[in-house]
XYZ file of N, CA, C and O in Angstrom:
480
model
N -27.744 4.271 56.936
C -27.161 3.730 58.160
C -27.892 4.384 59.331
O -28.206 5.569 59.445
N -28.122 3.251 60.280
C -29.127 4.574 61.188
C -28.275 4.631 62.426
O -27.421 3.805 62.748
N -28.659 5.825 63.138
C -27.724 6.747 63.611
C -27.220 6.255 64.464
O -26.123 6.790 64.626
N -27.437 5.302 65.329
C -27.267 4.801 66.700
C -25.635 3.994 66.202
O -24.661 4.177 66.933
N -25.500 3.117 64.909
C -24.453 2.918 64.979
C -23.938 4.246 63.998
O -22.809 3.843 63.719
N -23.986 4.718 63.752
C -22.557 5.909 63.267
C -22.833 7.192 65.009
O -22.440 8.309 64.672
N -23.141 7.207 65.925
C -22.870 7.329 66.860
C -21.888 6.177 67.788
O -20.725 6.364 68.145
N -22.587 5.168 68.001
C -21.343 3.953 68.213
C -19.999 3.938 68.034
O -19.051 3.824 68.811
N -20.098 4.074 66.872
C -18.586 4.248 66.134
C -18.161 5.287 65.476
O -17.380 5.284 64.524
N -18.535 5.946 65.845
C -18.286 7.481 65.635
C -17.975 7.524 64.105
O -16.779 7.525 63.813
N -18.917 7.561 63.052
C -18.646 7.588 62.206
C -19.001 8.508 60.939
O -20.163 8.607 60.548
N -17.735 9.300 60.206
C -17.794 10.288 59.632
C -17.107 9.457 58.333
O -16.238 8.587 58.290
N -17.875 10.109 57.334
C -17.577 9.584 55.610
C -17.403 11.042 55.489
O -18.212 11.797 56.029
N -16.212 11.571 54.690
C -15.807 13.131 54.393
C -15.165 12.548 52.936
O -14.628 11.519 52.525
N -15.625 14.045 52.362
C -15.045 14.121 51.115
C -13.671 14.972 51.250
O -13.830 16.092 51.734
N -12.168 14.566 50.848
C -11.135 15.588 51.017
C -10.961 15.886 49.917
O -11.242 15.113 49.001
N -10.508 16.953 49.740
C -9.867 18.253 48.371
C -8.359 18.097 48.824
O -7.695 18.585 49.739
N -8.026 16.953 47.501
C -6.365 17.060 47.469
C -5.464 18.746 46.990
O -5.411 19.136 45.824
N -4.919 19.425 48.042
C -4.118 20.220 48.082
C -3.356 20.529 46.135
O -3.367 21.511 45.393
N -2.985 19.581 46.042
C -2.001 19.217 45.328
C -2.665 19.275 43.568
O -2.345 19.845 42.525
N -3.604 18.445 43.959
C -4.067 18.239 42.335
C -5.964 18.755 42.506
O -6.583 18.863 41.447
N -6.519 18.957 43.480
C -7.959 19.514 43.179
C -8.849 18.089 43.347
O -10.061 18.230 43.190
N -8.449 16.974 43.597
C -9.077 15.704 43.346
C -9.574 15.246 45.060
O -9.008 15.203 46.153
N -11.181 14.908 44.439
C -11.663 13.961 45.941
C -11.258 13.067 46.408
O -10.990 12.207 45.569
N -11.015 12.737 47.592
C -10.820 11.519 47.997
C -11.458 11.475 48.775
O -11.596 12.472 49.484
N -12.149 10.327 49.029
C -13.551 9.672 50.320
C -12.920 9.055 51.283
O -12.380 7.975 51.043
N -12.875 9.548 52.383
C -11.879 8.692 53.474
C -12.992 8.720 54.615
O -13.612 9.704 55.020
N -13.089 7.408 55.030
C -13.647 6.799 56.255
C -13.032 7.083 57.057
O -11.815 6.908 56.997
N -13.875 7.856 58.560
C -13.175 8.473 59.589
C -14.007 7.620 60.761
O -15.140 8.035 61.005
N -13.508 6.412 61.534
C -14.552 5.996 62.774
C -13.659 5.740 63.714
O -12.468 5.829 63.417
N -14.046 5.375 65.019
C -13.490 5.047 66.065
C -11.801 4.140 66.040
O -10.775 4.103 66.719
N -12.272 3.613 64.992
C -11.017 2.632 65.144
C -10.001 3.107 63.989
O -10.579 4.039 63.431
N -9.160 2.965 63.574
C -8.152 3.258 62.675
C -8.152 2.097 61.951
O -8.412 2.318 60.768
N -7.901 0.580 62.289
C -7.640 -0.577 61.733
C -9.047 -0.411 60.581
O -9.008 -0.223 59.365
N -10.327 -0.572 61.559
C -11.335 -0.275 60.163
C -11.446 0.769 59.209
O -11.593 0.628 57.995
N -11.349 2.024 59.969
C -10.870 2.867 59.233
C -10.116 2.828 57.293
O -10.479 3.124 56.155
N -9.104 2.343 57.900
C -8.258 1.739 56.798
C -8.245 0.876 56.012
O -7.511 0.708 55.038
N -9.524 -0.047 56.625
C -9.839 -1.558 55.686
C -10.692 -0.832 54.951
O -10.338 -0.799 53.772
N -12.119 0.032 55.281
C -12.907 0.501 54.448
C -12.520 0.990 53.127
O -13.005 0.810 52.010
N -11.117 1.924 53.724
C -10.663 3.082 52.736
C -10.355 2.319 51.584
O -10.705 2.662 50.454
N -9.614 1.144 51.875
C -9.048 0.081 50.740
C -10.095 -0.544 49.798
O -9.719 -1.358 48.955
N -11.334 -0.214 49.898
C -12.622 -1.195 49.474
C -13.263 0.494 48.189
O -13.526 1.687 48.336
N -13.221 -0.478 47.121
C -14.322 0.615 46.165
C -15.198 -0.165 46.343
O -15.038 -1.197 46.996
N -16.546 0.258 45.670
C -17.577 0.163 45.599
C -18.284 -1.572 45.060
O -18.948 -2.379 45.711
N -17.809 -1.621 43.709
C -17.437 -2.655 43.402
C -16.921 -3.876 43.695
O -17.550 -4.926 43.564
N -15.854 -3.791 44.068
C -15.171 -4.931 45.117
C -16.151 -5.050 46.566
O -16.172 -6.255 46.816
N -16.643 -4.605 47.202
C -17.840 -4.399 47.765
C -18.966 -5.340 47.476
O -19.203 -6.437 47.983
N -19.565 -4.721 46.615
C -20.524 -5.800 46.013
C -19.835 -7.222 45.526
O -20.474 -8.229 45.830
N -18.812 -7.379 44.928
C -18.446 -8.375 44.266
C -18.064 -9.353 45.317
O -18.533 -10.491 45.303
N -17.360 -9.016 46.087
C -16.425 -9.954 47.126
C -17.112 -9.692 48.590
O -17.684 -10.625 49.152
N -17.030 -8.251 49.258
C -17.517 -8.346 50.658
C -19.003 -8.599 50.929
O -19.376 -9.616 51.513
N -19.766 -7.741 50.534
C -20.905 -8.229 50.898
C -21.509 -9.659 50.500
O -22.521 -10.005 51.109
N -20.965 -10.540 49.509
C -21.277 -11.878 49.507
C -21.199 -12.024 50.518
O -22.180 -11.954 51.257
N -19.636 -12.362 51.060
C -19.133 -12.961 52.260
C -19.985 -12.702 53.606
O -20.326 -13.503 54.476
N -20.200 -11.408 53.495
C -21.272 -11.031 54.747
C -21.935 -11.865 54.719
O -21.562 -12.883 55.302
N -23.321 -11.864 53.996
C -24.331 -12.247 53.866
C -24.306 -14.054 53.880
O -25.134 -14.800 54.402
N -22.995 -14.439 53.078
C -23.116 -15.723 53.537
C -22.565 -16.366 54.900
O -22.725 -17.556 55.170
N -21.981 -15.567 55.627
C -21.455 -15.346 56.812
C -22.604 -15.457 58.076
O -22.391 -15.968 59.176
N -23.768 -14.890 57.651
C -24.720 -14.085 58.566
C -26.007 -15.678 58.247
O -26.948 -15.976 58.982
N -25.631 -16.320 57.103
C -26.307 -16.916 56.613
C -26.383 -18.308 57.701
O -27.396 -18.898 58.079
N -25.181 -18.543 57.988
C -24.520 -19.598 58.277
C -23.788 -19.481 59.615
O -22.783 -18.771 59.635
N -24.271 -20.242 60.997
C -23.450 -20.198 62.048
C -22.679 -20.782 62.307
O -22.172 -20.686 63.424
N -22.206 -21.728 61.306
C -20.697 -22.053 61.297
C -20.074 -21.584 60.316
O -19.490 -22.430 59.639
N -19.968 -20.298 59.921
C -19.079 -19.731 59.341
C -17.828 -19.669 59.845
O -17.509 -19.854 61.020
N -17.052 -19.378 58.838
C -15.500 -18.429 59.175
C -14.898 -18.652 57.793
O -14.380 -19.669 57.329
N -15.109 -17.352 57.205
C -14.560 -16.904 56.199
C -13.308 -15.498 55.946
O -13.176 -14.449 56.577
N -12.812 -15.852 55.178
C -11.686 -14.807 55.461
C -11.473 -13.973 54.435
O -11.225 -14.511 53.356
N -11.505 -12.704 54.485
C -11.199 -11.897 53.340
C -10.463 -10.694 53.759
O -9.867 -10.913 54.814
N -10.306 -9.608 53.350
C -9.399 -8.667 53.531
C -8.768 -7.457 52.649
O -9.186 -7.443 51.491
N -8.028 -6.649 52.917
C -7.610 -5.351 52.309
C -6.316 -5.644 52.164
O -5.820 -6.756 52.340
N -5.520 -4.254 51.710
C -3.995 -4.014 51.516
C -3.361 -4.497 53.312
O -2.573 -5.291 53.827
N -4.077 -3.687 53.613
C -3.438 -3.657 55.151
C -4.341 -4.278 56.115
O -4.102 -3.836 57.239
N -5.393 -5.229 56.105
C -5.927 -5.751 56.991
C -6.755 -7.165 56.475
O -7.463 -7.404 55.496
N -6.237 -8.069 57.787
C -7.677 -9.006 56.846
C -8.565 -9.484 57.872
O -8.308 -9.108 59.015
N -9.459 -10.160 57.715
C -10.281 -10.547 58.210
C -11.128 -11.680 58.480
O -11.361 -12.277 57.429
N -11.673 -12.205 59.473
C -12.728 -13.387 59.626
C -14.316 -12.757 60.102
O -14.929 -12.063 60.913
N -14.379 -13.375 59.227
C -15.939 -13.121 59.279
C -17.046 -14.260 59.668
O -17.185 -15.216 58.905
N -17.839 -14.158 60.864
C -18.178 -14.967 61.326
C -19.440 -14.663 61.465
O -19.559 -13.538 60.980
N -20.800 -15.155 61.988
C -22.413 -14.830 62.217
C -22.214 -13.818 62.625
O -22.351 -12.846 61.882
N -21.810 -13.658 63.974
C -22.364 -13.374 64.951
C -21.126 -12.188 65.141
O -21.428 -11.155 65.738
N -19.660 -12.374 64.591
C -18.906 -11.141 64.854
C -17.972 -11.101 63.638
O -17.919 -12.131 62.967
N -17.250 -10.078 63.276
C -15.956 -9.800 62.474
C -14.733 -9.418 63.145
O -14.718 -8.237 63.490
N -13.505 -10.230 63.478
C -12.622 -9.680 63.642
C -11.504 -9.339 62.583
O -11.506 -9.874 61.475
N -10.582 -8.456 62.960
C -9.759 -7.322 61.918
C -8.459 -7.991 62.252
O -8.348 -8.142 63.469
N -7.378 -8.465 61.519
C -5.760 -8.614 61.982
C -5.252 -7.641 61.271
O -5.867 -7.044 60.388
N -3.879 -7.384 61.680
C -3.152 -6.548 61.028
C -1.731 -7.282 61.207
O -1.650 -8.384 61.748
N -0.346 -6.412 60.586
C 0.565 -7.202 60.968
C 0.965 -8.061 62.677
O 1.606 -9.087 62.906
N 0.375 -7.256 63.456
C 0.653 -7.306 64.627
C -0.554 -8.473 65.780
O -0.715 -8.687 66.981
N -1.153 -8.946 64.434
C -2.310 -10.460 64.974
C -3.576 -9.630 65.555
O -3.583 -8.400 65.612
N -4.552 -10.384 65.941
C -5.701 -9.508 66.159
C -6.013 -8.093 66.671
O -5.421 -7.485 67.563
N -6.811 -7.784 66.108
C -6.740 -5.877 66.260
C -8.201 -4.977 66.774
O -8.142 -3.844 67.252
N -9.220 -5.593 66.602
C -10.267 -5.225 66.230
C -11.482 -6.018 66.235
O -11.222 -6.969 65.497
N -12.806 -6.159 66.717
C -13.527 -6.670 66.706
C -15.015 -5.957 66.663
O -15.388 -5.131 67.496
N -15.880 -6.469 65.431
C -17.437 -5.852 65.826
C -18.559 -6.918 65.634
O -18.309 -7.976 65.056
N -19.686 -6.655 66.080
C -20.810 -7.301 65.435
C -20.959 -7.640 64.231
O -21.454 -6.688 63.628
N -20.757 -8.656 63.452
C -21.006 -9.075 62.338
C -22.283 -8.022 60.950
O -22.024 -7.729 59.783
N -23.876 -7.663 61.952
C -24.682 -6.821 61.268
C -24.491 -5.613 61.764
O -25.279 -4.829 61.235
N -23.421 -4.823 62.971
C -22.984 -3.625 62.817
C -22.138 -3.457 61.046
O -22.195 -2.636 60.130
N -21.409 -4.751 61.308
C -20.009 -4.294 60.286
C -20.745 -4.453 58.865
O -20.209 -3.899 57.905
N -22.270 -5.372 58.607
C -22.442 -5.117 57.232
C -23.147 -3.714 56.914
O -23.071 -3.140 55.828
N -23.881 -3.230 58.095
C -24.249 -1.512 57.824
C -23.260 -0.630 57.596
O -23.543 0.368 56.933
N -21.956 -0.798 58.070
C -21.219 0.170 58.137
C -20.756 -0.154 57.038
O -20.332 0.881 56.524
N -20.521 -1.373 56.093
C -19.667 -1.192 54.752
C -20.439 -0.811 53.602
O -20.046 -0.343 52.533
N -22.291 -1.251 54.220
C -23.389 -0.838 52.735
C -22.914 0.872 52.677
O -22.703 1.436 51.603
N -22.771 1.690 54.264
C -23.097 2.952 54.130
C -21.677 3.461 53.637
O -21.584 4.596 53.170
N -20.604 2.656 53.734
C -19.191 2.988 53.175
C -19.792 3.069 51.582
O -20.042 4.063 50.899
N -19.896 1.893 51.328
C -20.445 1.499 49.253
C -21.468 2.668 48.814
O -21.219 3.205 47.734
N -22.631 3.136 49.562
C -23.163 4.136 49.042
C -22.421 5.669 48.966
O -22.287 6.379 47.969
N -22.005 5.921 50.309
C -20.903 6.920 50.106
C -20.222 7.192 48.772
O -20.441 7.998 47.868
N -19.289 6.204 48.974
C -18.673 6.459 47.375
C -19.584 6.214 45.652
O -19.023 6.436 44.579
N -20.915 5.767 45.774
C -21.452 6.044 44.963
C -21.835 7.702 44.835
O -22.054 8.257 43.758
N -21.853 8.062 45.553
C -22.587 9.493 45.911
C -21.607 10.332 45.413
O -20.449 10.100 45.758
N -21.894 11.495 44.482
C -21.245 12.559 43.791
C -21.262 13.348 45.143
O -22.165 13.410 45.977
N -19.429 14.219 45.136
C -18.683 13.709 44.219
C -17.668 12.870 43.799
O -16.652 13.317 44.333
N -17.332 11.733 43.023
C -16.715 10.724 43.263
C -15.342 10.592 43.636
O -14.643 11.558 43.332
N -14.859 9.774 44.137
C -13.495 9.663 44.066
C -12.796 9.872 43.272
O -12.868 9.244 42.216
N -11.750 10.941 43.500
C -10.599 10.934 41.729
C -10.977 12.157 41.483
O -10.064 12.968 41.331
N -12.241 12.601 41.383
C -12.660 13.416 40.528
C -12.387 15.275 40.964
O -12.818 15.868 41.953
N -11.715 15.709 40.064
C -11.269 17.058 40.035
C -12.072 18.267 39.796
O -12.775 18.625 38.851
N -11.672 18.945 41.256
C -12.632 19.772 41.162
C -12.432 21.558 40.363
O -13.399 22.317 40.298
């Protein structure tokens, strides 16, 4: 991800040490909370499988509007931008190729040891 957007959006990928049981958890830390929280909801997998299609066919196509989403957020995805809803109707808005850098560098993150779950 190059730096200009994780400056943008102030964005920190941290590994936490659960208190409790010794186990990682990868939590997305950026400007916004709403994305924040959509990322957190996304493994790696589901990633490849479902979001980044959508990107890419999104980015593909200027009459897009496709919709996909998390536990707690969903989304339209459009060329040129992505906006975020939450219960409370629109929340959030970015550049369409900000938001696919920021979810490749979310997906590599959690490829990267050490993984999620995993006890240290």
């Amino acid at each position: 991800m190059n730096q200009n957007i994780k400056n943008q959006y102030k964005i920190n990928f941290v590994n936490k040490i659960s208190k409790n049981d010794n186990r990682i958890t990868k939590i997305p830390n950026l400007n916004n909370i709403i994305f924040s929280e959509f990322l957190f909801n996304w493994n790696s997998e589901e990633i490849n499988e479902s979001l980044l299609p959508d990107i890419n066919l999104a980015l593909a196509n200027p009459n897009s509007e496709i919709e996909n989403g998390s536990e707690t957020n969903s989304i339209l995805i459009y060329q040129d931008k992505v906006d975020f809803y939450n219960d409370n109707g629109f929340a959030y808005r970015l550049p369409t190729q900000d938001f696919k850098e920021i979810v490749i560098g979310w997906r590599d993150f959690l490829l990267t040891p050490p993984f999620n779950g995993t006890k240290i």
